[in-house]
Short mmCIF file of C-alpha atoms in Angstrom, two decimals:
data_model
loop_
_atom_site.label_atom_id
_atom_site.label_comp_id
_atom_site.label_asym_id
_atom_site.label_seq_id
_atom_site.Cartn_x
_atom_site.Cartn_y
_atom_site.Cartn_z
CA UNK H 644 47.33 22.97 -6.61
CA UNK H 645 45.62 20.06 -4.48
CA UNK H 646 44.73 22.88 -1.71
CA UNK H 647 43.04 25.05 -4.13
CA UNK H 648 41.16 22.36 -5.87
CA UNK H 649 40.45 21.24 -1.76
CA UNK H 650 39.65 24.93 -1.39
CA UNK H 651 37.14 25.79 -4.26
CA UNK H 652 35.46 22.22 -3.39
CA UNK H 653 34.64 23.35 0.11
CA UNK H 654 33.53 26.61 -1.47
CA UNK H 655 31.20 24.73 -3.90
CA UNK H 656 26.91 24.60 -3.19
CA UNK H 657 26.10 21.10 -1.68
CA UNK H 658 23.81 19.51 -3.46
CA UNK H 659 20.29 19.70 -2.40
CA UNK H 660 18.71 17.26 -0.16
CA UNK H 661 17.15 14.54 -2.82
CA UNK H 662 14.73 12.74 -0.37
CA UNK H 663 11.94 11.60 -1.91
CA UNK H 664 13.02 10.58 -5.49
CA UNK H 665 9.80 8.59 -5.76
CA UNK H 666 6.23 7.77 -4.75
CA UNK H 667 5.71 7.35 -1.39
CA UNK H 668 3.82 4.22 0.11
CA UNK H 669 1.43 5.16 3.59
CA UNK H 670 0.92 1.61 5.38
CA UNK H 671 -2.49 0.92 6.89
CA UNK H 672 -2.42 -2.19 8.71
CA UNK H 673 -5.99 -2.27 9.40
CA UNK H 674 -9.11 -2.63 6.96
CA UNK H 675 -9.79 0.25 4.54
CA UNK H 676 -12.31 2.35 5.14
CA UNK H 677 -11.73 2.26 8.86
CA UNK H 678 -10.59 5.52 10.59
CA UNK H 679 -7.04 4.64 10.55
CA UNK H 680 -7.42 4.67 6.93
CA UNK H 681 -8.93 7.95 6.81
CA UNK H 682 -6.17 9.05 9.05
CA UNK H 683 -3.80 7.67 6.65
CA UNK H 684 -5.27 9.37 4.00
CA UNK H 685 -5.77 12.79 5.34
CA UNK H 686 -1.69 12.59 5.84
CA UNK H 687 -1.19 11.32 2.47
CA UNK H 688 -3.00 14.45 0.76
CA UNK H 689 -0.91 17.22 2.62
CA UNK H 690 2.42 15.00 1.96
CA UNK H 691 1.32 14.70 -2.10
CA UNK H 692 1.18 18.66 -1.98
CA UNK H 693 4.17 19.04 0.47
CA UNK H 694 6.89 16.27 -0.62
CA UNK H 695 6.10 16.52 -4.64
CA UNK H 696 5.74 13.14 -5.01
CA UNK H 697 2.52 11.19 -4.86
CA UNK H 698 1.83 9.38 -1.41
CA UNK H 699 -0.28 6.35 -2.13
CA UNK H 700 -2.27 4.36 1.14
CA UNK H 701 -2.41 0.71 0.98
CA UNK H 702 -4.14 -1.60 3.32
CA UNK H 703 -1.89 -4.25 4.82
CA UNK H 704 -4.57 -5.92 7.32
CA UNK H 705 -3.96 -8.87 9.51
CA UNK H 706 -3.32 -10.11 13.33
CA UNK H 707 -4.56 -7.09 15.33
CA UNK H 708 -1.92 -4.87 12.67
CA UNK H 709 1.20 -6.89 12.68
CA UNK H 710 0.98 -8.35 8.89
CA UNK H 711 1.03 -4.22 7.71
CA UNK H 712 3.83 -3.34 10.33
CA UNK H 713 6.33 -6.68 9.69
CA UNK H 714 6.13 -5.54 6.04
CA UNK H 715 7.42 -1.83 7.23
CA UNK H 716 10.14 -3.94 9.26
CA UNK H 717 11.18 -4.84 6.03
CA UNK H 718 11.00 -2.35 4.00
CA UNK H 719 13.78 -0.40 2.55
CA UNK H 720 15.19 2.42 5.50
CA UNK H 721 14.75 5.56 2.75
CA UNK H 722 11.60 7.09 4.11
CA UNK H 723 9.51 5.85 0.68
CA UNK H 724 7.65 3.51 2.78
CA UNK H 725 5.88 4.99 6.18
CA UNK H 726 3.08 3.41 8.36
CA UNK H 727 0.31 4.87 9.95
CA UNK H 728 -0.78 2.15 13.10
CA UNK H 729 -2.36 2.55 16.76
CA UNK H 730 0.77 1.74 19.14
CA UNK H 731 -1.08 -1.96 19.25
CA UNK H 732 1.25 -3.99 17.01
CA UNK H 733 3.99 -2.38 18.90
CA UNK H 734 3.06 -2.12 22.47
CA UNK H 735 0.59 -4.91 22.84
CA UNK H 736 1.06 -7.48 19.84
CA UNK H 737 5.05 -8.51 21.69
CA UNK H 738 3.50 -9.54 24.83
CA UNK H 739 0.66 -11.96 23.15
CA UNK H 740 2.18 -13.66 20.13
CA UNK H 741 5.85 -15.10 19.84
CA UNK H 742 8.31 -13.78 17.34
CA UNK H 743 6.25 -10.95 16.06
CA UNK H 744 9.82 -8.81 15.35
CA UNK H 745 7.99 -5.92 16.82
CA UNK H 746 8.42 -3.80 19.87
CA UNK H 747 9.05 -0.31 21.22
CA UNK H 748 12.64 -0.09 19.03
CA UNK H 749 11.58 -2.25 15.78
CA UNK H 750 10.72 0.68 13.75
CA UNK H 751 11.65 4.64 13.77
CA UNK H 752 9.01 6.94 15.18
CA UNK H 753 8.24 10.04 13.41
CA UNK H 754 5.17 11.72 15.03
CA UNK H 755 2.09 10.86 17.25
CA UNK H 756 -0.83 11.93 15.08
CA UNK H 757 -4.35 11.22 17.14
CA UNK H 758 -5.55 9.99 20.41
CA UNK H 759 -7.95 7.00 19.43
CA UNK H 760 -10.13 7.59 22.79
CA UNK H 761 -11.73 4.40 23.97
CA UNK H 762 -15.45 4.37 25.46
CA UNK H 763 -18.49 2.03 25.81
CA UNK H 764 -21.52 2.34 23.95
CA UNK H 765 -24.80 0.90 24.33
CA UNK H 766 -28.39 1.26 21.98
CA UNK H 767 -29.55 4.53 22.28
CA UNK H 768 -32.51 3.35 24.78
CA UNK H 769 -30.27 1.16 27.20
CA UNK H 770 -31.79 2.17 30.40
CA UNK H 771 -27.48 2.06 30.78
CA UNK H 772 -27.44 5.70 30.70
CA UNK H 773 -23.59 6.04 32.55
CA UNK H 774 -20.74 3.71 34.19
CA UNK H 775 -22.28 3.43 37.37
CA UNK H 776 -25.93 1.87 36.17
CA UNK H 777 -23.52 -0.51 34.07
CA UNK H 778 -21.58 -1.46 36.95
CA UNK H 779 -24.88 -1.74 38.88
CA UNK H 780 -26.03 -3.87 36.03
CA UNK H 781 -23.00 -6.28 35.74
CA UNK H 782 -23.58 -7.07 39.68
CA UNK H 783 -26.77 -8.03 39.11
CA UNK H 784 -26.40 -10.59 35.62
CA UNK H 785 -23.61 -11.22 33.33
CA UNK H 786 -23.30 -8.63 30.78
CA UNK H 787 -22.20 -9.31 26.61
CA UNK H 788 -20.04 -7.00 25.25
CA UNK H 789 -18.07 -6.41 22.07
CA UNK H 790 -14.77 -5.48 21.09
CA UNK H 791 -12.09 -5.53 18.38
CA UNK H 792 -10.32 -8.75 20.54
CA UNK H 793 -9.30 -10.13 23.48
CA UNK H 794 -6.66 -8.43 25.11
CA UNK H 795 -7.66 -5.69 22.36
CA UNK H 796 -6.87 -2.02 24.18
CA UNK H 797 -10.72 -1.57 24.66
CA UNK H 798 -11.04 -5.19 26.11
CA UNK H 799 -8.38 -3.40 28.57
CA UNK H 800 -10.13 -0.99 29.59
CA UNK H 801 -13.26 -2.97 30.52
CA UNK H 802 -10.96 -5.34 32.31
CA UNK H 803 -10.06 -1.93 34.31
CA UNK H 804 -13.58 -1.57 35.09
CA UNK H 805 -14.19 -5.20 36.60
CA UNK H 806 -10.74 -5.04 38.50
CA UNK H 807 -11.40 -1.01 40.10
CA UNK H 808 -15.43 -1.80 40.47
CA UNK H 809 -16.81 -5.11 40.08
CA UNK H 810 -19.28 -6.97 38.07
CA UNK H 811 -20.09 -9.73 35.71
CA UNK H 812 -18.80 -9.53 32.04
CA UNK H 813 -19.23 -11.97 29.25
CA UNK H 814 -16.74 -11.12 25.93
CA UNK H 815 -17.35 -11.36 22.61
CA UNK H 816 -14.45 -10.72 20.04
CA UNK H 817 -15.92 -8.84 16.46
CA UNK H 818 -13.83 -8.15 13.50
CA UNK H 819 -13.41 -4.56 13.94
CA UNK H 820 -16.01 -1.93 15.74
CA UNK H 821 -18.37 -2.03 13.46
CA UNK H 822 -19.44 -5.52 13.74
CA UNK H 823 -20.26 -5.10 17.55
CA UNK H 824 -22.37 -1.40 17.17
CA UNK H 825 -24.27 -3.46 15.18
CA UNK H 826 -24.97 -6.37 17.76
CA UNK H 827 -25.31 -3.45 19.80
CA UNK H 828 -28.27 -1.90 17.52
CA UNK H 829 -30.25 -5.43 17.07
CA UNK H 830 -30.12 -5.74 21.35
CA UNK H 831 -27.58 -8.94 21.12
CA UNK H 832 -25.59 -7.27 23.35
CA UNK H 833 -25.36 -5.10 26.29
CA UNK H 834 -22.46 -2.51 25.11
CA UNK H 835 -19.51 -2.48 23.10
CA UNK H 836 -15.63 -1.32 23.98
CA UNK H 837 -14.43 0.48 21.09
CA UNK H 838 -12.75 3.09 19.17
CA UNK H 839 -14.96 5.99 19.78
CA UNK H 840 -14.63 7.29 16.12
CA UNK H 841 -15.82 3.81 14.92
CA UNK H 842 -19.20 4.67 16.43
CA UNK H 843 -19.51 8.55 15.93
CA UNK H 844 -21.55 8.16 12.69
CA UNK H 845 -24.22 5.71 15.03
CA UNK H 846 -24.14 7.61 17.55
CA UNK H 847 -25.14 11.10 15.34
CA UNK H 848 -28.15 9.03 13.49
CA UNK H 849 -29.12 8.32 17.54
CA UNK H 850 -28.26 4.64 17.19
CA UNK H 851 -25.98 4.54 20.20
CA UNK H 852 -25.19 6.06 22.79
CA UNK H 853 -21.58 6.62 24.69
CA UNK H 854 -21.51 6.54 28.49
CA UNK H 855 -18.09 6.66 29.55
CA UNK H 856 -14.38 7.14 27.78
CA UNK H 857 -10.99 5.63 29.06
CA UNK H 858 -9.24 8.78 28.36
CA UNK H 859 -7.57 11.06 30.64
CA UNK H 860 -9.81 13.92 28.98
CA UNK H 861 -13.15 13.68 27.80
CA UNK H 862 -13.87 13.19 23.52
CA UNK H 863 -14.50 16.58 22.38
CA UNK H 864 -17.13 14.90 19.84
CA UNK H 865 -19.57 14.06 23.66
CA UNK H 866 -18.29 16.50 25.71
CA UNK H 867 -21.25 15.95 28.43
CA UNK H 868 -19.28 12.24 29.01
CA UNK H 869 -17.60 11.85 31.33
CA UNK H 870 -14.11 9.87 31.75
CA UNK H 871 -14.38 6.85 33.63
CA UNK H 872 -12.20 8.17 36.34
CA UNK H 873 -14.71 11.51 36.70
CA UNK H 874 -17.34 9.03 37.31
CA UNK H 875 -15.19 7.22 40.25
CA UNK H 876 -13.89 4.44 38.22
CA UNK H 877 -10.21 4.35 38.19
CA UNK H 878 -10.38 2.90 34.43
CA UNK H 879 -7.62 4.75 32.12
CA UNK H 880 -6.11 2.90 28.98
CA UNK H 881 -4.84 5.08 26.48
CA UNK H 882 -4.82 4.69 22.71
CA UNK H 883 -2.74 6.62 20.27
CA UNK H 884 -2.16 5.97 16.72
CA UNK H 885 1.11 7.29 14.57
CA UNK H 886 3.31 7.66 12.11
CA UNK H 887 6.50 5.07 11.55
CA UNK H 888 9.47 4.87 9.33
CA UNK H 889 11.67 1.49 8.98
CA UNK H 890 14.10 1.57 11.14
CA UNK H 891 17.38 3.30 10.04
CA UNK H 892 15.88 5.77 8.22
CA UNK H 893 18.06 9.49 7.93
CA UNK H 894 17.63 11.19 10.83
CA UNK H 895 17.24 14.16 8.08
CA UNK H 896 14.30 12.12 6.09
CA UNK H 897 12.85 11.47 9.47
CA UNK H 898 12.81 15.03 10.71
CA UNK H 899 11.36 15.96 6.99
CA UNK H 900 9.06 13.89 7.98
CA UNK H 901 8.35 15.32 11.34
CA UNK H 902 7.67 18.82 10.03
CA UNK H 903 4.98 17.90 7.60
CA UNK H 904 3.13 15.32 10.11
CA UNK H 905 2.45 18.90 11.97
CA UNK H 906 1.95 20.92 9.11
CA UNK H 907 -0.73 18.03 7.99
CA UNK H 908 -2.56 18.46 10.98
CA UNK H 909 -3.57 22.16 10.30
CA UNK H 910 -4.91 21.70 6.61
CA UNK H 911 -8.73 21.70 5.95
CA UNK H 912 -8.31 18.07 4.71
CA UNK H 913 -7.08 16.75 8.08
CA UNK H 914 -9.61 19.01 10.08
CA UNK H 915 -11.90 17.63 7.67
CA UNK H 916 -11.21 14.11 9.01
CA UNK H 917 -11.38 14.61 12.53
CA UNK H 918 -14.57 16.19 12.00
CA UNK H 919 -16.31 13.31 10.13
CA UNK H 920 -14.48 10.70 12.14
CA UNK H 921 -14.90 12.33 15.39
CA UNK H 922 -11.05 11.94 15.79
CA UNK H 923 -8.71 13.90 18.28
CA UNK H 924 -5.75 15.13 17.00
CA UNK H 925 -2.50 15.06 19.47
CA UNK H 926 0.69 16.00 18.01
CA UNK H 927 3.91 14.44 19.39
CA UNK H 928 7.39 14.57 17.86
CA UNK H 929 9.33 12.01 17.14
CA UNK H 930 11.20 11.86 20.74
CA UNK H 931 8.16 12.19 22.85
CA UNK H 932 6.72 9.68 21.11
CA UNK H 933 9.50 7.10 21.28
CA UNK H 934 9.02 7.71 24.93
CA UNK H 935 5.50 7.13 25.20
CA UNK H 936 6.09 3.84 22.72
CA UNK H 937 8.26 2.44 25.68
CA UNK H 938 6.06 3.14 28.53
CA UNK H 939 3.28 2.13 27.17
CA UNK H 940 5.04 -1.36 26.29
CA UNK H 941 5.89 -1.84 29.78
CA UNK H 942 2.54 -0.82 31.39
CA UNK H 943 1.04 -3.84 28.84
CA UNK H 944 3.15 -5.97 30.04
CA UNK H 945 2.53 -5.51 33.39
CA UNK H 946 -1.11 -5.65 32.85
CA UNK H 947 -0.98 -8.94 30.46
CA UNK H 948 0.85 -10.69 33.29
CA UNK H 949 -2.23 -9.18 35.99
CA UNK H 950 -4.23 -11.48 33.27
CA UNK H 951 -2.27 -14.81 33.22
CA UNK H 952 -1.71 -13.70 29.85
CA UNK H 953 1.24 -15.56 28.11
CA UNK H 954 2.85 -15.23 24.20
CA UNK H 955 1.63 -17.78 21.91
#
C-alpha cells in the first residue's frame, strides 16, 4: 500500500511555482526623479504587467547609494524586494567608507540593465569645443569642474585625464548632476563630469554641450563625440547600473527575474525611457554581470590606492 500511495504521489502535478505572492518593492537608492529612477520605473511597468503583482519604486537616497542598498542587504531573500543601483555602492562605496556591508558578493545579481556613459560638458559657447582644447586649457590655468563627488566614477574619469595628459583641475562636489549643469550654464565653472543622461535634456535646449565620453563606445544620443581614447586620451571608466536581489534569493525567483529584466528592455515603455533620458541599454545576465561586479571592484581598488585614497 505505502508504494502505491509513494507511486500515485510521484504521479501527482507539482504545484505551480508561487513566486510573487505579493507586491513587489523596486529600490532606488538615489533621488527621485533622477534617471535611475526612471530606469527603475520603466522596469517596474513591464514587471506589473509580467509578474501580476504591482511593482512599486521607492527612493532610498543617501551616501553615494549605500542607505537604499544596506536596506536590500536586509531585506527578506524572496525576490519581493529588488534594487535598481549603478555598481557604485558596490564597487566603489567598500573601498572609501568602513563597514558599509557591501561588496561584489553582498547582494544577488540579476541583470545589467544600462551603461550610464560618463562625459564632460561645458556651456554651449565654451570656446572648449573637444578634450584636447580642455587639456590645452587646464595647462594653461586651473580649471573648476563639477561632479556628483569625490572619488564619484565621473571624478574618475577626469582623474584619468590629468594622470594620461596633464593639466590643472580644481573639484567641486554637487549633489547630483544637475546642480553642476547648472554652475555650468551661469559660467561658475569650466565643465562638469557627469552622467551623460543627467544632461541630455540641456544639452537638446542647446544649454551644454558634450565634448568627450569615458566609454569604450561613443553615446548613441552625440554620436559625432568622440570617446576620450579616439581623441588620444587613454581615459576609460565605465559605469553600469542594474538590477539586485538580497542575497539568497531562489535561484528559480532569480532567473524569473532574469527573463523579464530582458523582456523589459524591448517594451515601448523602456524604449520610451532611453529615449527621453538619452540612456543606453546593455543587457547582461545574471553571471556576466557578477563577473563584471568583481572586476570592476578590483580595478577601484587599485585606482583608490593610485589616489592615497583610504576607508573612512
Amino acid at each position: 500500500m505505502r508504494r502505491l500511495f509513494l507511486a500515485l504521489a510521484l504521479l501527482a502535478p507539482m504545484p505551480a511555482f508561487a513566486w510573487p505572492e505579493r507586491p513587489i518593492t523596486i529600490i532606488n537608492p538615489y533621488a527621485a526623479g533622477s534617471s535611475t529612477d526612471a530606469a527603475a520605473r520603466a522596469l517596474a511597468d513591464s514587471f506589473t504587467r509580467e509578474l501580476g503583482q504591482n511593482v512599486i519604486v521607492t527612493s532610498q537616497s543617501g551616501a553615494s547609494g549605500v542607505v537604499g542598498m544596506r536596506a536590500l542587504t536586509q531585506a527578506a531573500a524572496d525576490g519581493h524586494t529588488l534594487a535598481y543601483a549603478p555598481l557604485v555602492p558596490l564597487v566603489f562605496q567598500p573601498h572609501l567608507v568602513r563597514n558599509t556591508g557591501l561588496g561584489p558578493d553582498a547582494l544577488a545579481p540579476v541583470c545589467n540593465v544600462t551603461e550610464n556613459i560618463l562625459g564632460i560638458m561645458v556651456k554651449a559657447d565654451s570656446p572648449i569645443r573637444n578634450l584636447t582644447d580642455l587639456v590645452a586649457a587646464a595647462r594653461q590655468r586651473v580649471l573648476n569642474y563639477g561632479s556628483p563627488g569625490p572619488n564619484s566614477a565621473p571624478f574618475l574619469g577626469v582623474h584619468r585625464i590629468q594622470a594620461a595628459a596633464g593639466g590643472q583641475f580644481t573639484h567641486i562636489p554637487f549633489r547630483g548632476d544637475n546642480a553642476s549643469l547648472l554652475e555650468v550654464i551661469a559660467g561658475r565653472l569650466d565643465f562638469a563630469a557627469i552622467v551623460v543622461a543627467s544632461g541630455v535634456p540641456m544639452a537638446r535646449a542647446g544649454q551644454v554641450r558634450l565634448v568627450a565620453v569615458f566609454s569604450e563606445g561613443r553615446h548613441p544620443a552625440f554620436p559625432d563625440v568622440r570617446t576620450a581614447r579616439e581623441q588620444g586620451v587613454d581615459a576609460l571608466q565605465p559605469s553600469y547600473a542594474a538590477l539586485f536581489a538580497p542575497r539568497g534569493t531562489p535561484p528559480a525567483v532569480l532567473e524569473r527575474l532574469e527573463g523579464a529584466c530582458r523582456r523589459a528592455m524591448d517594451t515601448e515603455g523602456f524604449r520610451r525611457f532611453t529615449e527621453n533620458w538619452g540612456a543606453v541599454p546593455s543587457f547582461r545576465p545574471r553571471a556576466e554581470l557578477a563577473a563584471m561586479l568583481a572586476r570592476e571592484y578590483e580595478a577601484a581598488g587599485r585606482t583608490f590606492r593610485e589616489l592615497g585614497v583610504q576607508p573612512e
